[in-house]
PDB file of C-alpha atoms and ligand atoms in Angstrom:
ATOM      1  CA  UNK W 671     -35.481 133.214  52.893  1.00 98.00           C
ATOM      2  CA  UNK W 672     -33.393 133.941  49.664  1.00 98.00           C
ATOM      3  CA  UNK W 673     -33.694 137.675  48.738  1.00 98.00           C
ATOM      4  CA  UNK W 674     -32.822 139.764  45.808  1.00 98.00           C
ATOM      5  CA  UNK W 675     -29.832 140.980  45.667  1.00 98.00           C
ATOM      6  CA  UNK W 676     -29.310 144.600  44.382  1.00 98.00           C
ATOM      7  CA  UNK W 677     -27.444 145.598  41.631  1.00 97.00           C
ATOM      8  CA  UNK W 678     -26.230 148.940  40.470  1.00 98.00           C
ATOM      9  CA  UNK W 679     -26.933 151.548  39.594  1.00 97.00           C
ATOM     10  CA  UNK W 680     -29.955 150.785  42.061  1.00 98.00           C
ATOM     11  CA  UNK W 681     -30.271 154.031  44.257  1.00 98.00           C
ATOM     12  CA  UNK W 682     -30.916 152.320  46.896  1.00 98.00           C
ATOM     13  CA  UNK W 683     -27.314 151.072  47.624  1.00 98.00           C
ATOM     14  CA  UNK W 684     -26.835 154.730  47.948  1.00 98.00           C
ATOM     15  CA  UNK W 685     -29.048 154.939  50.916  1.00 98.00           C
ATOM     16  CA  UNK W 686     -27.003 155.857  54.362  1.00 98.00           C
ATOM     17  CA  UNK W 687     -28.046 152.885  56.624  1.00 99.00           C
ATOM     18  CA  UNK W 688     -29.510 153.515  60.259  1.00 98.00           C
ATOM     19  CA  UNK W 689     -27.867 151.795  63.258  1.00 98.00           C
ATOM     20  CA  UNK W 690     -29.441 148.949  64.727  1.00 99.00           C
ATOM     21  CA  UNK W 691     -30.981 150.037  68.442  1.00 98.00           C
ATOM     22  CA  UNK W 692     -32.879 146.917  68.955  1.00 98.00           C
ATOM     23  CA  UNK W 693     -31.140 143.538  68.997  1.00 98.00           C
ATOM     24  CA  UNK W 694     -34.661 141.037  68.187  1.00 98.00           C
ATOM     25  CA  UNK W 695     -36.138 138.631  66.346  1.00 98.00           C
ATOM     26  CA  UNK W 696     -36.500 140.995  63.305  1.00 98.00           C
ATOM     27  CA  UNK W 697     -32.986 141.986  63.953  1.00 98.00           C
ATOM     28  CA  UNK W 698     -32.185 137.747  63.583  1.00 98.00           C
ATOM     29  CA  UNK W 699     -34.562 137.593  60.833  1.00 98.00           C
ATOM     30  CA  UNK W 700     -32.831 139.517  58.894  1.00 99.00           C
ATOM     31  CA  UNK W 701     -29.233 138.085  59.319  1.00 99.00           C
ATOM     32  CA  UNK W 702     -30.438 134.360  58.786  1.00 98.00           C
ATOM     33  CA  UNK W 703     -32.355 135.490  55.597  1.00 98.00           C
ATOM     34  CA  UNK W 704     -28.531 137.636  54.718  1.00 99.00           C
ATOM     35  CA  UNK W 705     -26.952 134.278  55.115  1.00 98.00           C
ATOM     36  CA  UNK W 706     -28.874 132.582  52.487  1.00 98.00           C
ATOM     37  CA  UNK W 707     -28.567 135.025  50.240  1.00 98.00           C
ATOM     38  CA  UNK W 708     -25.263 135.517  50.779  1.00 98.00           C
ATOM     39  CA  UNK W 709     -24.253 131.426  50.120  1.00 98.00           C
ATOM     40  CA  UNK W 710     -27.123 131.468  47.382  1.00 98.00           C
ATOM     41  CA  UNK W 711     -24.744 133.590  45.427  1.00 98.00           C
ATOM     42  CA  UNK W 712     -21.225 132.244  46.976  1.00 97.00           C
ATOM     43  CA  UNK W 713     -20.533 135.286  48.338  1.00 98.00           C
ATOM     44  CA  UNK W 714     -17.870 135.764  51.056  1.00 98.00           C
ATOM     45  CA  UNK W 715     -19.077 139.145  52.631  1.00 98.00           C
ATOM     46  CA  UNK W 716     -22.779 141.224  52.404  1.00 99.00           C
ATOM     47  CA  UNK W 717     -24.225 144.174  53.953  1.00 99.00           C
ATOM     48  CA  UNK W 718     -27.895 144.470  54.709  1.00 99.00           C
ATOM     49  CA  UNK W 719     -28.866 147.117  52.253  1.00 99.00           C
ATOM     50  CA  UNK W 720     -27.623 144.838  49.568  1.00 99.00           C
ATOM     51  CA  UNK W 721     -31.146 143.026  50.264  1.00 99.00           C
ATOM     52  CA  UNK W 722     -33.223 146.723  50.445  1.00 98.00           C
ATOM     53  CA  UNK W 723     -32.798 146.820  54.292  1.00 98.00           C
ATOM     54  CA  UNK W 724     -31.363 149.948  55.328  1.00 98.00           C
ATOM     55  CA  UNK W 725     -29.759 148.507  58.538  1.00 99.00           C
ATOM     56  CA  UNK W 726     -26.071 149.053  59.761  1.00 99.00           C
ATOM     57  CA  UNK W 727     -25.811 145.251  59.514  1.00 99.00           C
ATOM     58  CA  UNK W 728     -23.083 142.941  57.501  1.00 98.00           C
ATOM     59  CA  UNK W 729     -21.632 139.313  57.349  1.00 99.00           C
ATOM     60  CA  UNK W 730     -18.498 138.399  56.330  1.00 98.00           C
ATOM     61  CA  UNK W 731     -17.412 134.524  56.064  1.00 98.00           C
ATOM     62  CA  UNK W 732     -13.690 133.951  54.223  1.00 98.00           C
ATOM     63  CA  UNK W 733     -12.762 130.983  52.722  1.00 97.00           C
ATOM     64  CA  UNK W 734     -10.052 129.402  54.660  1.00 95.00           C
ATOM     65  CA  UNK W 735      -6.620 128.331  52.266  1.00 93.00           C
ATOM     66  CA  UNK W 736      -8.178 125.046  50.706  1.00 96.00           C
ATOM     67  CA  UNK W 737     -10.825 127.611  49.348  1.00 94.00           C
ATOM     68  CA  UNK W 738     -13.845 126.237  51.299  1.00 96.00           C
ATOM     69  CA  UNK W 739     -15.869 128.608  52.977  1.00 97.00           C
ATOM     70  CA  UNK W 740     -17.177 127.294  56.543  1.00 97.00           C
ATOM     71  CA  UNK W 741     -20.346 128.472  58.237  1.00 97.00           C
ATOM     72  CA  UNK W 742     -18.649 128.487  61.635  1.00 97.00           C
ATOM     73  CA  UNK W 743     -16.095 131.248  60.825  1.00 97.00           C
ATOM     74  CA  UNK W 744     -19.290 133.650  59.566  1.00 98.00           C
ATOM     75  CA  UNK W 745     -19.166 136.685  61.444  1.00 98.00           C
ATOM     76  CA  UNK W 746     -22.164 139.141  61.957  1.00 99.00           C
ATOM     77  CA  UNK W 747     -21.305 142.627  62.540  1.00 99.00           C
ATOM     78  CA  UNK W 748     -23.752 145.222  63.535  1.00 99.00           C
ATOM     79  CA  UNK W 749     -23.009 148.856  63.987  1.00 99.00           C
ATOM     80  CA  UNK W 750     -19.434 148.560  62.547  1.00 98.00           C
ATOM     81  CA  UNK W 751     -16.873 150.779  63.683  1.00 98.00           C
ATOM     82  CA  UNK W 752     -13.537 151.800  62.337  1.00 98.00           C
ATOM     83  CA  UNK W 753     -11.887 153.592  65.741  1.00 98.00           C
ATOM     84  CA  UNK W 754      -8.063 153.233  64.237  1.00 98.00           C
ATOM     85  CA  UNK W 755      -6.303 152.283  60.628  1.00 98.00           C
ATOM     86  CA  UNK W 756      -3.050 152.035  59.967  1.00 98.00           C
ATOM     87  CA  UNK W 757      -0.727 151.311  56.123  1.00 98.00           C
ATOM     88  CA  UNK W 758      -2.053 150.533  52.439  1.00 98.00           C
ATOM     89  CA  UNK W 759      -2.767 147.754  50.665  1.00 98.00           C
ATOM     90  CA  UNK W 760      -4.571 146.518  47.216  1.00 98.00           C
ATOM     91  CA  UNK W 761      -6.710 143.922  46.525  1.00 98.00           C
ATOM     92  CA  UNK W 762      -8.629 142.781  43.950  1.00 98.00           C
ATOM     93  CA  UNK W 763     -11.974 143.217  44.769  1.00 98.00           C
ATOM     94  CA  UNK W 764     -15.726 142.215  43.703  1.00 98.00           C
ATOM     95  CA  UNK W 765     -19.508 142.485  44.877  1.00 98.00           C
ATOM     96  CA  UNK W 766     -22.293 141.077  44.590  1.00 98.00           C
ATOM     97  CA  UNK W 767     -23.920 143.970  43.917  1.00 98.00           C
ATOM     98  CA  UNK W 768     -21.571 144.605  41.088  1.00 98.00           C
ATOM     99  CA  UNK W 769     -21.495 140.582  39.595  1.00 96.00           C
ATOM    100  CA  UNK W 770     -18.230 139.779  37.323  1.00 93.00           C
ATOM    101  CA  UNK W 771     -16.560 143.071  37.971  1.00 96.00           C
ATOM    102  CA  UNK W 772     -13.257 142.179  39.852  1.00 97.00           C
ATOM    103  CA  UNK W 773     -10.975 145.396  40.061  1.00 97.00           C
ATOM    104  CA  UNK W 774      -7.858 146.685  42.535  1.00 98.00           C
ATOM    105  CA  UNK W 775      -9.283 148.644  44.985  1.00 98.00           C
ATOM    106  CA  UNK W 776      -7.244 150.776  47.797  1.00 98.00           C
ATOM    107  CA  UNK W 777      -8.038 150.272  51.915  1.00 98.00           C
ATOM    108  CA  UNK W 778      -6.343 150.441  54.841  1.00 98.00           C
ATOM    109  CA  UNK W 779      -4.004 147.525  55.295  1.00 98.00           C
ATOM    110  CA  UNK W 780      -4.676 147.412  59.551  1.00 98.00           C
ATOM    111  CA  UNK W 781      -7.687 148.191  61.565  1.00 99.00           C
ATOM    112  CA  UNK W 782      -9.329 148.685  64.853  1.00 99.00           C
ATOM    113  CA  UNK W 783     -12.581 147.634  65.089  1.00 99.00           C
ATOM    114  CA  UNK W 784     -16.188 148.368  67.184  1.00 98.00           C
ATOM    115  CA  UNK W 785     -18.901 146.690  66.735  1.00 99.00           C
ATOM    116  CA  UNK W 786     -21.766 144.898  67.972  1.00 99.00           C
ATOM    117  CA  UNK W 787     -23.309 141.125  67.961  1.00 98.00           C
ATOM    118  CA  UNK W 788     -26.428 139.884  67.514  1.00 98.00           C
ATOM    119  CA  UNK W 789     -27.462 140.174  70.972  1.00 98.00           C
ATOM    120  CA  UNK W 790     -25.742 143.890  70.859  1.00 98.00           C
ATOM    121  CA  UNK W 791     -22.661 143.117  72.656  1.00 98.00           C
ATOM    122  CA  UNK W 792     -20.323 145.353  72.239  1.00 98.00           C
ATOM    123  CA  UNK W 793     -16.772 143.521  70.674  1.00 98.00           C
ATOM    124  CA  UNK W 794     -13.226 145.385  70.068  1.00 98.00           C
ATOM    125  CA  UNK W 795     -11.088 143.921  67.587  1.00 98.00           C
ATOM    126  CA  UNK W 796      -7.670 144.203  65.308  1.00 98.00           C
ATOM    127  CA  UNK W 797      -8.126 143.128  61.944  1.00 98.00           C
ATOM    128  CA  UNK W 798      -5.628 143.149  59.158  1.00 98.00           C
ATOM    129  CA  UNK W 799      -5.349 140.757  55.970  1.00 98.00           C
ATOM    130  CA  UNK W 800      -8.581 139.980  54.024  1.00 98.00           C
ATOM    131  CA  UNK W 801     -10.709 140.564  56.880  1.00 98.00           C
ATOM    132  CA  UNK W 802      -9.360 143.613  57.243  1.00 98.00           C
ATOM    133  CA  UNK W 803     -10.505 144.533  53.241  1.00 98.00           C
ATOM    134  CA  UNK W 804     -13.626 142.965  53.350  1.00 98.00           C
ATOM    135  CA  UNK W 805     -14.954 144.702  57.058  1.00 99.00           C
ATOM    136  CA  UNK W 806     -14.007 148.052  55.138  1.00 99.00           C
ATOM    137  CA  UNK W 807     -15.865 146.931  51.861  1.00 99.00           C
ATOM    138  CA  UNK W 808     -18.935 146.090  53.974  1.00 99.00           C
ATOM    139  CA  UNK W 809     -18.927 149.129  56.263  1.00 98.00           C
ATOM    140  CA  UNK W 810     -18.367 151.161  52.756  1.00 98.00           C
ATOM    141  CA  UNK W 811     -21.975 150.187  51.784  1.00 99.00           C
ATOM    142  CA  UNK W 812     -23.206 151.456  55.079  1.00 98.00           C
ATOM    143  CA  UNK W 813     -22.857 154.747  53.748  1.00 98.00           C
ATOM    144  CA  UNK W 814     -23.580 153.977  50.834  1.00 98.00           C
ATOM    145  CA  UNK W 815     -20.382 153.925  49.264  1.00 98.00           C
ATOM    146  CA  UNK W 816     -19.597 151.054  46.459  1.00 98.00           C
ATOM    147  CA  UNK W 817     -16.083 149.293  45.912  1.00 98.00           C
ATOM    148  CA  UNK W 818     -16.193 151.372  42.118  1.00 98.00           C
ATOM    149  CA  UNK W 819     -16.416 154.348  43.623  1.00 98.00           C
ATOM    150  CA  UNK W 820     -12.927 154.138  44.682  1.00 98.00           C
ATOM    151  CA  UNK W 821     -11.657 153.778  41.484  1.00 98.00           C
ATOM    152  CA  UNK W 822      -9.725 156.705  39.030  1.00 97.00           C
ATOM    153  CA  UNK W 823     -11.299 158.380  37.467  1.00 97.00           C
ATOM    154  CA  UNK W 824      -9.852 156.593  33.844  1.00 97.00           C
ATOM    155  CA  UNK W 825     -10.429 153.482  36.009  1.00 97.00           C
ATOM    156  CA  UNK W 826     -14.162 154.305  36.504  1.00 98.00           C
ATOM    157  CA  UNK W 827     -14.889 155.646  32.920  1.00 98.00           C
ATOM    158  CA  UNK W 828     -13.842 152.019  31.525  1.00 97.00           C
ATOM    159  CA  UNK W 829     -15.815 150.294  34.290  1.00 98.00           C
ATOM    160  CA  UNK W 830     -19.053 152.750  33.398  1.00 97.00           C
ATOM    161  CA  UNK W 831     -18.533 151.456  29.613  1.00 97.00           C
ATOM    162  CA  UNK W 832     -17.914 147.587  30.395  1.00 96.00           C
ATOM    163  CA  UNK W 833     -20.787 147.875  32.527  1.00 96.00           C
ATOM    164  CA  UNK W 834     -23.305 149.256  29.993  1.00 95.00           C
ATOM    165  CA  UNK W 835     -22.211 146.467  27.940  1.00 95.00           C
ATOM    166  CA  UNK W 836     -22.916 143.769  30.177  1.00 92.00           C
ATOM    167  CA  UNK W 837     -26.210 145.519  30.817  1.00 89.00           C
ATOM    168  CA  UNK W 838     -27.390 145.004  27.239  1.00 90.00           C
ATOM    169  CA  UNK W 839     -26.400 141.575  26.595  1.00 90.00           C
ATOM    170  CA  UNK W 840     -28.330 140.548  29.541  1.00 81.00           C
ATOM    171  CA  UNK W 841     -31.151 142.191  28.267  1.00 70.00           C
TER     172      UNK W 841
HETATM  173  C1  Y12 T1089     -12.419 141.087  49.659  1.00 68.65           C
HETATM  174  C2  Y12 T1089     -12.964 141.913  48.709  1.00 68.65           C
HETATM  175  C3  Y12 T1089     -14.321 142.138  48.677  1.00 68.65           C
HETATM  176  C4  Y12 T1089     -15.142 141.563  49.626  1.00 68.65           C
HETATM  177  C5  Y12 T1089     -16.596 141.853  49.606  1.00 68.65           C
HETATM  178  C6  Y12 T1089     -17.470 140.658  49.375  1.00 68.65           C
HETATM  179  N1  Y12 T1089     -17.506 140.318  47.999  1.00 68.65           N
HETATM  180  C7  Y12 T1089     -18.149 139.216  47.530  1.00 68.65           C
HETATM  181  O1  Y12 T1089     -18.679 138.452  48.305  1.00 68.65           O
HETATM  182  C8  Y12 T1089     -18.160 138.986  46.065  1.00 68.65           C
HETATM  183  C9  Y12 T1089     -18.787 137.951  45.551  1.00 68.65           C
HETATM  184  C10 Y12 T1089     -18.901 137.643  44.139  1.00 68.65           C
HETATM  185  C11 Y12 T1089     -19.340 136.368  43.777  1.00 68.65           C
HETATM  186  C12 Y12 T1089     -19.476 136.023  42.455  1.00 68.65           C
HETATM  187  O2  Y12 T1089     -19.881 134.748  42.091  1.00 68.65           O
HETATM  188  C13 Y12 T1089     -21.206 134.496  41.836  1.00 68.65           C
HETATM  189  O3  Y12 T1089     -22.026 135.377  41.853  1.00 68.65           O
HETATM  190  C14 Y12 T1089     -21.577 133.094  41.597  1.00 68.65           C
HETATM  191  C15 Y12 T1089     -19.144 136.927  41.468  1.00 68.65           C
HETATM  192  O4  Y12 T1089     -19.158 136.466  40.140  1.00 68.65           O
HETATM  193  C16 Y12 T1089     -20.102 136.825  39.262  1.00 68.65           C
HETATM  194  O5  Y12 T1089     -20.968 137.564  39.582  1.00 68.65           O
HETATM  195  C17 Y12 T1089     -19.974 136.256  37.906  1.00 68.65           C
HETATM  196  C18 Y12 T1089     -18.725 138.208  41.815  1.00 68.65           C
HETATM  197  C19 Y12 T1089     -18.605 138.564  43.150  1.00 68.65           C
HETATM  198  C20 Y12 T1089     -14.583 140.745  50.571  1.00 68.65           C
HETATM  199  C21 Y12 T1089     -13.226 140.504  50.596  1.00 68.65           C
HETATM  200 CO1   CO T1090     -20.049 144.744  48.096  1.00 68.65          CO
END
């Protein structure tokens, strides 16, 4: 099933999400319905409190170089872990929860990952590139933490104004 997706300033995406203790049904549920929303909106990454569901739960799927994005390279990452990080780099980064705002954003270039799969095996990984950014963009929202927040403060104070703008011409 398609669900909303939410956009700031919703409090909600400031919720800290739980970890996941029981890998089930609802547990599969709830990644199959992030998948749909997630493609419904072309999106290449989401976290499950994007959709209202407090979970420590993402999905990233990249796009490989032709630009086509290709359901077998999704990944579902539950209980995300980042155990070591190493160098800078900037990106240019949006959300879905923050829709036509693209802006350079500041992460760790390397990383060492924990997490868990859908049947809550545990999996240890190096990630660098734009998996890298977007596992540390997902994770962010976990704790409730959005891409913007990241920004200076100048940075942030033009964002707050673009934003209000966009706000009422949609209304
Ligand atoms: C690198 C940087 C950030 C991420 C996180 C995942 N981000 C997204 O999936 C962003 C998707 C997005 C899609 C949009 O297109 C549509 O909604 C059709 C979009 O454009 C508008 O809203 C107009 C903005 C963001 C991963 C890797
Ligand atoms: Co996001």
């Amino acid at each position: 099933m398609i669900r909303e997706i939410l956009v700031y300033p919703n409090k909600k995406l400031k919720k800290i999400s739980k970890e996941v203790e029981e890998f089930d049904e609802s547990l599969h549920s709830l990644l199959e319905d992030m998948k749909e929303t997630m493609y419904a909106n072309e999106g290449i990454g989401l976290a499950a409190i994007q959709i209202g569901v407090p979970k420590r739960v993402l999905i990233i799927n990249l796009t490989d170089e032709d630009g086509n994005q290709n359901p077998d390279d999704l990944v579902e990452i539950i209980n995300p872990e980042i155990i070591e990080a190493d160098g800078k780099t900037i990106y240019q980064e949006g959300c879905l929860s923050v829709p036509s705002i693209y802006e350079e954003v500041e992460r760790f270039e390397k990383i060492k990952v924990k997490y868990q799969d859908r049947f809550g095996k545990v999996v240890e990984e190096k990630l660098d590139g734009l998996m890298s950014i977007a596992f540390q963009h997902e994770s962010d929202h976990l704790n409730g933490k959005l891409f913007i927040e990241k920004l200076s403060y100048l940075k942030r104070k033009k964002f707050e104004k673009e934003w209000k703008k966009k706000l009422k011409e949609r209304k």
